[in-house]
Coordinates of C-alpha atoms and ligand atoms in Angstrom, one line a residue:
M1 CA 96.1 105.5 108.8
F2 CA 96.7 106.2 105.2
L3 CA 96.8 109.0 102.6
T4 CA 96.7 108.9 98.7
I5 CA 98.0 111.2 96.1
T6 CA 96.5 111.3 92.6
T7 CA 97.7 113.0 89.4
T8 CA 96.3 113.2 86.0
G9 CA 98.2 112.9 82.8
T10 CA 98.2 112.8 78.9
P11 CA 99.9 110.7 76.8
Q12 CA 102.7 113.2 76.5
R13 CA 102.9 113.4 80.1
P14 CA 101.8 110.4 81.7
A15 CA 100.2 110.4 85.0
T16 CA 102.3 107.2 85.8
D17 CA 105.5 109.7 86.0
L18 CA 104.4 110.1 89.5
G19 CA 106.3 106.9 90.0
F20 CA 109.4 108.3 88.9
L21 CA 108.8 111.4 90.9
L22 CA 108.2 109.3 94.2
H23 CA 111.0 107.1 93.3
K24 CA 108.6 104.1 93.9
H25 CA 107.8 101.9 90.8
P26 CA 103.9 101.8 90.3
D27 CA 103.9 97.8 89.6
R28 CA 105.4 97.0 92.7
A29 CA 104.1 97.3 96.3
Q30 CA 106.9 98.0 98.6
A31 CA 107.0 97.9 102.6
F32 CA 109.5 100.0 104.6
S33 CA 109.8 99.4 108.3
T34 CA 109.8 102.4 110.5
S35 CA 110.4 102.5 114.4
Y36 CA 106.7 102.6 115.0
G37 CA 105.4 100.2 112.5
T38 CA 105.4 99.1 108.6
A39 CA 105.0 101.7 105.7
H40 CA 103.6 100.5 102.6
V41 CA 103.5 102.2 99.2
L42 CA 101.4 101.1 96.8
Y43 CA 99.3 102.0 93.6
P44 CA 95.6 101.4 93.8
E45 CA 95.6 103.0 90.0
A46 CA 98.5 103.5 87.4
G47 CA 97.5 104.6 84.2
V48 CA 98.4 107.3 81.5
D49 CA 95.4 109.4 82.5
R50 CA 95.4 108.9 86.2
C51 CA 97.6 107.4 88.8
T52 CA 97.2 107.2 92.5
A53 CA 100.1 106.4 95.1
A54 CA 98.8 105.5 98.6
L55 CA 100.9 105.4 101.6
L56 CA 99.9 103.2 104.4
L57 CA 101.3 103.0 107.8
D58 CA 100.4 99.9 109.8
V59 CA 101.2 101.4 113.3
D60 CA 102.4 98.8 116.0
A61 CA 100.7 100.5 119.0
V62 CA 102.4 98.2 121.4
A63 CA 105.7 99.2 120.1
L64 CA 104.8 102.8 120.5
V65 CA 103.9 102.2 124.1
R66 CA 107.0 100.3 125.0
R67 CA 109.2 102.8 123.3
G68 CA 107.6 105.3 125.9
K69 CA 106.1 107.1 123.0
G70 CA 102.4 106.7 123.2
K71 CA 101.8 110.0 125.1
G72 CA 98.6 111.6 125.2
R73 CA 98.2 115.2 124.5
G74 CA 100.5 117.8 126.1
G75 CA 102.9 115.0 126.8
A76 CA 100.8 113.8 129.5
P77 CA 100.6 109.8 129.7
D78 CA 97.4 108.7 129.0
A79 CA 95.4 106.3 131.3
A80 CA 96.9 103.0 131.2
L81 CA 94.1 101.4 128.6
A82 CA 94.3 104.5 126.6
Q83 CA 97.8 104.1 125.7
Y84 CA 96.6 101.0 123.9
V85 CA 93.5 102.1 122.9
N86 CA 93.9 105.3 121.1
D87 CA 93.7 107.2 117.6
R88 CA 97.4 106.5 116.7
P89 CA 96.8 103.5 114.6
Y90 CA 94.5 105.0 112.2
A91 CA 94.4 109.1 112.5
A92 CA 96.8 110.5 110.0
S93 CA 99.3 112.3 112.7
S94 CA 103.0 113.2 113.2
L95 CA 103.5 109.5 112.7
L96 CA 102.2 109.5 109.1
A97 CA 104.5 112.9 108.6
V98 CA 107.4 111.1 109.7
A99 CA 106.6 108.0 107.2
L100 CA 106.4 110.6 104.6
S101 CA 109.5 111.9 105.1
A102 CA 111.3 108.6 105.5
V103 CA 109.7 107.0 102.5
F104 CA 109.7 110.0 100.1
S105 CA 112.5 111.8 101.3
S106 CA 114.2 112.4 97.6
A107 CA 110.6 113.4 96.3
M108 CA 110.3 115.8 99.2
R109 CA 113.4 117.6 98.3
G110 CA 112.3 117.6 94.6
V111 CA 115.0 115.3 93.3
C112 CA 114.2 113.2 90.3
K113 CA 117.2 112.0 88.0
A114 CA 114.7 110.2 85.7
R115 CA 112.3 113.1 85.4
P116 CA 113.7 116.4 86.5
E117 CA 111.7 118.8 84.5
R118 CA 108.7 117.2 85.8
A119 CA 110.0 117.3 89.3
A120 CA 110.3 121.1 88.9
E121 CA 107.1 121.6 87.4
P122 CA 103.5 122.1 89.0
L123 CA 101.1 118.9 88.2
P124 CA 97.7 118.6 89.0
L125 CA 97.4 116.9 92.5
R126 CA 94.8 115.6 94.6
V127 CA 95.6 114.2 98.0
E128 CA 93.3 112.4 100.4
V129 CA 93.3 111.7 103.9
P130 CA 90.2 109.7 105.4
A131 CA 91.0 110.9 109.1
V132 CA 92.7 113.7 110.2
P133 CA 92.4 114.8 113.8
A134 CA 91.6 118.6 113.2
R135 CA 92.2 120.7 116.5
G136 CA 90.6 123.8 115.3
G137 CA 88.0 122.2 113.0
V138 CA 87.4 122.6 109.3
D139 CA 87.9 126.4 109.5
L140 CA 91.6 125.9 110.6
V141 CA 92.2 123.2 108.0
R142 CA 91.3 126.0 105.2
R143 CA 93.3 128.7 106.8
L144 CA 96.2 126.3 106.8
F145 CA 96.1 125.1 103.1
E146 CA 94.2 127.4 101.2
P147 CA 96.8 130.0 101.3
L148 CA 99.2 127.5 99.8
G149 CA 97.0 127.4 96.9
W150 CA 95.1 124.1 97.7
R151 CA 91.5 123.8 97.1
V152 CA 90.1 122.4 100.4
A153 CA 87.3 120.0 101.3
A154 CA 87.3 118.8 104.7
E155 CA 84.2 117.2 105.9
P156 CA 83.7 116.3 109.7
V157 CA 83.6 112.6 110.5
P158 CA 80.5 112.0 112.6
L159 CA 81.3 110.3 116.1
D160 CA 79.3 107.3 115.2
T161 CA 77.2 107.1 112.1
A162 CA 74.6 104.9 113.8
F163 CA 74.1 107.8 116.2
P164 CA 73.9 111.0 114.3
E165 CA 72.8 112.9 117.5
W166 CA 76.3 112.5 119.1
G167 CA 77.7 114.9 116.6
D168 CA 81.0 115.1 114.9
S169 CA 84.2 113.6 116.3
R170 CA 87.3 115.8 116.0
Y171 CA 88.5 113.9 112.7
V172 CA 88.0 115.3 109.2
R173 CA 87.9 113.7 106.1
L174 CA 90.5 116.0 104.1
T175 CA 90.6 116.2 100.1
L176 CA 93.0 118.8 98.9
E177 CA 93.6 119.7 95.3
S178 CA 95.9 121.8 93.2
A179 CA 97.2 122.4 90.0
E180 CA 99.8 125.0 91.0
L181 CA 102.2 122.9 93.2
T182 CA 105.3 120.9 92.4
L183 CA 105.1 117.4 94.2
A184 CA 108.0 118.3 96.4
E185 CA 105.9 121.2 97.7
A186 CA 102.8 119.2 98.3
L187 CA 104.7 116.9 100.3
R188 CA 106.4 119.5 102.6
H189 CA 103.1 121.0 103.2
L190 CA 101.6 117.8 104.6
Y191 CA 105.0 117.1 106.2
V192 CA 104.5 120.2 108.4
L193 CA 100.8 120.5 108.3
L194 CA 99.4 117.3 109.5
P195 CA 101.0 117.3 112.6
V196 CA 99.9 120.9 113.3
L197 CA 96.4 119.9 112.6
D198 CA 96.8 117.2 115.2
D199 CA 98.4 119.3 117.6
A200 CA 100.4 116.5 119.4
K201 CA 103.6 114.9 118.6
H202 CA 104.4 111.2 119.3
Y203 CA 107.8 112.1 120.1
W204 CA 110.0 114.3 122.1
V205 CA 110.5 117.6 120.3
A206 CA 114.2 118.0 120.2
P207 CA 116.0 121.1 119.0
D208 CA 116.7 119.9 115.7
E209 CA 113.1 120.2 114.9
V210 CA 113.6 123.9 113.9
D211 CA 115.8 123.0 111.3
K212 CA 113.6 120.2 110.0
L213 CA 110.8 122.8 110.0
L214 CA 112.7 125.5 108.4
R215 CA 113.7 123.2 105.5
A216 CA 110.4 121.7 105.0
G217 CA 108.9 125.2 105.4
E218 CA 111.3 126.7 102.7
G219 CA 109.4 128.7 100.0
W220 CA 106.1 128.8 101.9
L221 CA 106.2 129.1 105.4
P222 CA 107.9 132.5 105.7
G223 CA 104.8 134.2 104.2
H224 CA 102.1 132.2 105.5
P225 CA 99.2 133.9 107.5
E226 CA 99.3 131.3 110.1
Q227 CA 103.1 131.3 110.6
Q228 CA 102.8 131.5 114.2
L229 CA 100.4 129.1 114.9
I230 CA 102.1 126.4 112.8
T231 CA 105.5 127.2 114.3
S232 CA 104.1 127.0 117.6
R233 CA 102.3 124.1 117.2
Y234 CA 104.8 122.3 115.0
L235 CA 107.3 122.8 118.0
S236 CA 104.9 121.5 120.6
R237 CA 104.7 125.0 121.9
R238 CA 108.2 124.9 123.1
W239 CA 108.7 128.6 123.5
S240 CA 112.4 128.9 123.2
L241 CA 112.2 127.0 120.0
T242 CA 109.1 128.6 118.6
R243 CA 111.2 132.1 119.1
E244 CA 114.2 130.9 117.6
A245 CA 112.1 129.6 114.4
R246 CA 110.3 132.9 113.9
E247 CA 113.7 135.0 114.1
R248 CA 115.0 132.7 111.6
L249 CA 112.1 132.8 109.2
E250 CA 112.2 136.7 109.4
L251 CA 115.5 136.5 108.2
V252 CA 114.6 134.2 105.4
R253 CA 112.0 136.2 104.5
L254 CA 114.0 139.5 104.4
A255 CA 116.8 137.6 102.4
E256 CA 114.3 136.2 99.8
A257 CA 112.4 139.6 99.2
D258 CA 115.7 141.0 98.4
D259 CA 117.4 138.7 95.8
T260 CA 114.8 136.8 93.8
D261 CA 114.0 137.5 90.3
V262 CA 110.6 138.2 89.3
E263 CA 111.1 136.4 85.9
E264 CA 112.5 133.6 87.5
I265 CA 109.6 133.0 89.8
D266 CA 107.2 133.7 86.8
N267 CA 108.7 130.8 85.0
A268 CA 108.5 128.4 88.1
V269 CA 104.7 129.3 88.1
G270 CA 104.1 128.7 84.6
A271 CA 101.1 126.8 85.3
E272 CA 99.2 129.8 86.2
R273 CA 99.7 131.3 82.9
E274 CA 96.9 130.5 80.3
V275 CA 97.0 129.0 77.5
E276 CA 95.5 132.1 75.4
E277 CA 98.3 134.3 76.2
K278 CA 100.8 132.6 74.0
P279 CA 99.1 133.2 70.8
T280 CA 98.0 136.7 71.4
P281 CA 98.7 139.1 74.3
L282 CA 94.8 139.0 75.1
A283 CA 95.9 139.4 78.7
V284 CA 97.1 143.1 77.8
Q285 CA 94.1 144.1 76.0
R286 CA 91.9 142.8 78.9
R287 CA 93.9 145.1 81.0
D288 CA 93.6 148.0 78.7
A289 CA 89.8 147.5 78.6
I290 CA 89.5 147.3 82.3
I291 CA 91.6 150.4 83.0
A292 CA 89.3 152.3 80.0
A293 CA 86.0 151.0 81.8
L294 CA 87.6 152.2 85.3
G295 CA 88.5 155.6 83.8
D296 CA 85.1 156.2 82.2
R297 CA 83.6 155.7 85.4
G298 CA 85.8 158.2 87.2
A299 CA 86.9 155.4 89.7
A300 CA 90.0 156.5 91.6
R301 CA 89.8 153.8 94.5
V302 CA 89.9 150.3 93.1
L303 CA 90.0 146.7 94.5
D304 CA 91.6 144.1 92.4
L305 CA 89.9 140.9 93.7
G306 CA 91.5 137.7 92.9
C307 CA 94.5 140.0 91.8
G308 CA 96.7 136.9 91.2
Q309 CA 100.4 137.7 90.5
G310 CA 99.6 141.5 90.5
Q311 CA 99.9 142.4 86.6
L312 CA 96.8 144.5 86.8
V313 CA 97.9 146.1 90.2
Q314 CA 101.0 147.1 88.4
A315 CA 99.3 148.6 85.5
L316 CA 97.1 150.7 87.5
L317 CA 99.9 152.1 89.8
K318 CA 101.4 153.4 86.7
D319 CA 98.1 155.8 86.0
A320 CA 97.8 158.7 88.3
R321 CA 94.0 158.6 88.1
F322 CA 94.2 155.6 90.6
T323 CA 94.9 157.2 93.8
E324 CA 94.3 153.8 95.9
I325 CA 94.8 150.2 94.6
V326 CA 94.1 147.2 96.9
G327 CA 95.0 143.7 95.6
V328 CA 93.3 141.0 97.2
D329 CA 94.0 137.1 96.7
V330 CA 93.4 133.8 98.5
S331 CA 96.6 132.4 97.5
M332 CA 99.7 133.6 99.5
R333 CA 102.0 132.3 96.8
A334 CA 100.3 134.9 94.3
L335 CA 100.5 137.7 96.6
T336 CA 104.3 137.1 97.3
I337 CA 105.1 137.0 93.8
A338 CA 103.0 140.4 93.2
S339 CA 104.8 142.4 95.9
R340 CA 108.1 141.1 94.4
R341 CA 106.7 142.2 90.9
L342 CA 105.8 145.7 92.3
K343 CA 108.9 145.9 94.5
V344 CA 106.8 146.9 97.1
D345 CA 109.8 147.3 99.7
R346 CA 111.8 149.6 97.4
M347 CA 108.9 152.0 96.6
G348 CA 109.0 155.8 97.8
E349 CA 106.5 156.4 100.6
R350 CA 104.2 158.0 97.9
Q351 CA 103.8 155.1 95.7
A352 CA 103.8 152.5 98.7
A353 CA 100.6 154.7 100.3
R354 CA 98.8 153.9 96.8
V355 CA 99.0 150.2 97.0
K356 CA 97.9 147.6 99.5
L357 CA 97.9 143.7 98.8
F358 CA 96.3 141.3 101.5
Q359 CA 95.1 137.8 101.7
G360 CA 91.3 137.2 101.7
S361 CA 88.9 134.9 100.2
L362 CA 86.0 136.2 98.2
A363 CA 83.8 133.6 99.7
Y364 CA 83.4 135.5 102.9
T365 CA 82.3 139.0 103.3
D366 CA 84.9 141.1 104.6
N367 CA 84.8 144.9 105.8
R368 CA 88.2 145.7 104.4
L369 CA 86.5 145.7 101.0
K370 CA 83.9 148.4 101.8
G371 CA 84.1 151.9 100.5
Y372 CA 85.8 151.6 97.3
D373 CA 84.9 153.3 93.7
A374 CA 85.4 149.9 92.0
A375 CA 86.1 146.3 92.1
V376 CA 87.8 144.2 89.3
L377 CA 87.1 140.6 89.0
S378 CA 89.5 139.8 86.1
E379 CA 89.3 136.0 85.1
V380 CA 88.3 135.0 88.6
V381 CA 84.9 133.8 88.8
E382 CA 85.5 130.6 86.8
H383 CA 88.1 129.5 89.2
L384 CA 85.3 129.3 92.0
D385 CA 83.3 126.1 92.2
P386 CA 79.7 127.0 91.1
P387 CA 78.3 126.5 94.5
R388 CA 80.4 129.1 96.0
L389 CA 79.4 131.9 93.4
P390 CA 76.3 133.2 95.5
A391 CA 79.0 133.7 98.4
L392 CA 81.3 135.7 96.2
E393 CA 78.0 137.5 94.8
Y394 CA 77.0 138.5 98.1
A395 CA 80.5 139.5 99.5
V396 CA 81.0 141.9 96.3
F397 CA 77.6 143.0 95.3
G398 CA 75.8 142.9 98.7
A399 CA 78.3 143.7 101.3
A400 CA 81.2 145.6 99.6
R401 CA 79.0 147.4 97.3
P402 CA 81.4 149.4 95.1
R403 CA 79.9 151.8 92.5
T404 CA 81.2 149.9 89.5
V405 CA 82.1 146.2 89.3
L406 CA 83.8 144.8 86.2
V407 CA 83.9 141.1 85.9
T408 CA 85.8 139.4 83.1
T409 CA 85.7 135.8 82.0
P410 CA 86.4 133.5 79.1
N411 CA 83.9 133.1 76.7
V412 CA 83.8 129.2 76.1
E413 CA 82.2 129.6 72.6
Y414 CA 85.6 131.1 71.3
N415 CA 87.5 128.0 72.4
V416 CA 87.5 126.4 69.1
R417 CA 89.5 129.3 67.4
W418 CA 92.5 128.5 69.8
E419 CA 94.9 126.5 67.9
S420 CA 96.8 125.0 70.7
L421 CA 93.7 124.0 72.7
P422 CA 92.2 120.4 72.3
A423 CA 88.6 120.3 71.6
G424 CA 86.4 120.1 74.6
H425 CA 89.2 121.5 77.0
V426 CA 88.9 124.5 79.2
R427 CA 91.8 127.2 78.8
H428 CA 93.2 126.6 82.2
R429 CA 93.3 123.6 84.2
D430 CA 92.2 125.4 87.3
H431 CA 89.0 126.6 85.5
R432 CA 85.9 125.2 87.2
F433 CA 83.6 126.2 84.2
E434 CA 83.5 128.2 81.2
W435 CA 80.7 130.1 80.1
T436 CA 78.8 130.8 76.7
R437 CA 77.8 134.4 76.0
A438 CA 74.1 133.6 77.2
E439 CA 75.3 131.9 80.4
F440 CA 77.2 134.7 81.4
R441 CA 74.5 137.2 80.6
T442 CA 72.0 135.2 82.5
W443 CA 74.3 135.1 85.6
A444 CA 75.2 138.6 85.5
E445 CA 71.6 140.1 84.9
A446 CA 70.3 137.8 87.7
V447 CA 73.3 139.2 90.1
A448 CA 72.5 142.8 88.8
R449 CA 68.8 142.2 89.6
R450 CA 69.2 141.0 93.0
H451 CA 71.5 143.7 94.1
G452 CA 69.8 146.9 92.3
Y453 CA 73.0 147.2 89.7
D454 CA 72.8 147.8 86.0
V455 CA 74.6 145.9 83.9
R456 CA 76.0 146.0 80.4
F457 CA 78.2 143.7 78.2
Q458 CA 81.3 144.3 76.3
A459 CA 83.8 142.1 74.0
V460 CA 87.3 142.3 74.8
G461 CA 89.9 140.8 72.0
P462 CA 88.4 140.2 68.2
D463 CA 84.7 139.8 68.4
D464 CA 84.4 136.7 66.0
P465 CA 80.8 137.0 63.9
E466 CA 80.3 133.5 64.8
V467 CA 81.7 132.6 68.2
G468 CA 82.1 136.1 69.8
P469 CA 85.1 137.6 71.3
P470 CA 87.6 135.4 73.3
T471 CA 87.0 137.4 76.9
Q472 CA 83.6 138.9 77.8
M473 CA 83.2 141.8 80.1
A474 CA 80.4 142.8 82.3
V475 CA 80.2 146.3 83.5
F476 CA 78.0 146.8 86.6
T477 CA 77.0 150.1 88.0
V478 CA 74.9 151.4 90.5
E479 CA 74.5 155.0 91.8
N480 CA 73.1 154.3 95.2
V481 CA 75.6 152.4 97.2
K482 CA 73.5 151.7 100.2
E483 CA 72.4 147.7 100.5
A484 CA 69.5 147.3 97.9
K485 CA 66.3 146.0 99.1
A486 CA 66.4 142.3 97.9
A487 CA 64.4 142.1 94.9
Ligands
SAH1 N1 93.2 138.8 88.2 C1 94.4 137.9 87.5 C2 94.3 136.5 88.1 C3 93.2 135.5 87.6 S1 93.6 133.9 88.2 C4 94.4 138.2 86.1 O1 93.4 138.7 85.5 O2 95.4 137.7 85.7 C5 92.4 133.6 89.4 C6 92.9 134.2 90.6 O3 91.6 134.2 91.6 C7 94.1 133.3 91.3 O4 95.2 134.1 91.8 C8 93.2 132.6 92.8 O5 94.3 132.7 93.8 C9 92.3 133.7 92.8 N2 91.1 133.0 93.7 C10 90.6 131.9 93.3 N3 89.6 131.8 94.2 C11 89.6 132.6 95.2 C12 88.9 133.2 96.5 N4 87.8 132.4 96.8 N5 89.2 134.5 96.9 C13 90.0 134.8 96.5 N6 90.9 134.7 95.2 C14 90.5 134.0 94.7

């Protein structure tokens, strides 16, 4: 069983720093013996641009059985042969999680004397695990990892490629990508969630597992929408432990909500801030343009879809014309920061009644989004892979159908005007694409046609005679909010 961790870099921030962060030198293959076999760490590639570390666990199935630990699911011993012939040697499971924590324990704690500043900052990461037993399927994999800021690709592994009619096995090939997490956070997510997906622990769950779970879950488990499932599966459904963990998590959540400084978190999540925001407060101009357009349309109840850290929600709250403001984002981390920024827990009742934040993905239709006056997608579409855009389009224009939809996105033509942006680069490392004015227009006009909306375009920021404005905004309007007949 194995997993790989890849990062990319530049000459100033070489990808090979991964070796420092993991405390394992890229030039040497190293082996560590654990109670269940040997863990190898090696680097299939180690360059300035790209560096990949692989953790390979060579499980000794016989030792596993001899130690009385080759139990099957739910703790019942498998049939005699199954003890030897089972998935443990190759499927990523709790064994791999234990190996991770043994081999990368400093990295998991975020300790790195050689590169302390890099250990503390998010970096582009790609994690691949070829076979994860996923009880709950691809859907559960998404529900576990997406709220933490991962982009998830999980493909079911066929039972036997020679017999496709046999269908899929319960394994998935998992690829996770993110640019918003530190390596320590990423390792802690894997340490907890791999065994949760497997839903079978190879060892007896002792009471100190609660401590391990809380330590590894620090900073992300308390606000995770699947916290209950994670806790219960991680603790092998031992109710007394599960209850203890939940109570302690609740305490952590309350304490955190109280004393964390928003500024401090903003700094830690600096990667989310876009290049453009340093030279010009373009973000402010964008918010002003959005608020003016909402005002023109007389919108009072507004959705901020992909609200991120809640800056727009905060600005809307200050304006009495907006009576209900709903921020939606797929990232739990962003929502946690948004809720701290807004000080939701310290708001008066009337303010609190005006604002709601919830987790959701725009790639799925969601009844909670119906019945609003307007929806804003500010700098969101470019964060979706192009094949997912039709799903977003349907969820917003087909199903939610507010009278007004505002979409802003970077104008890629303007990128030559950013001094700090090297040629050919996008403005933010999570952007899947950036459109020219013509490309945006083509997309927006097609969307409007398909769903019976009118659309007009507006420049945000200085409108350069040659390359246009830095931000482009489409204002979609419809008077009849009933489902349009497909054009
Ligand atoms: N609207 C904010 C944030 C833009 S960053 C602003 O203008 O500053 C893009 C945001 O979209 C991120 O917070 C990201 O988590 C969110 N996002 C990306 N894909 C999403 C999806 N499928 N569903 C919901 N939110 C998504």
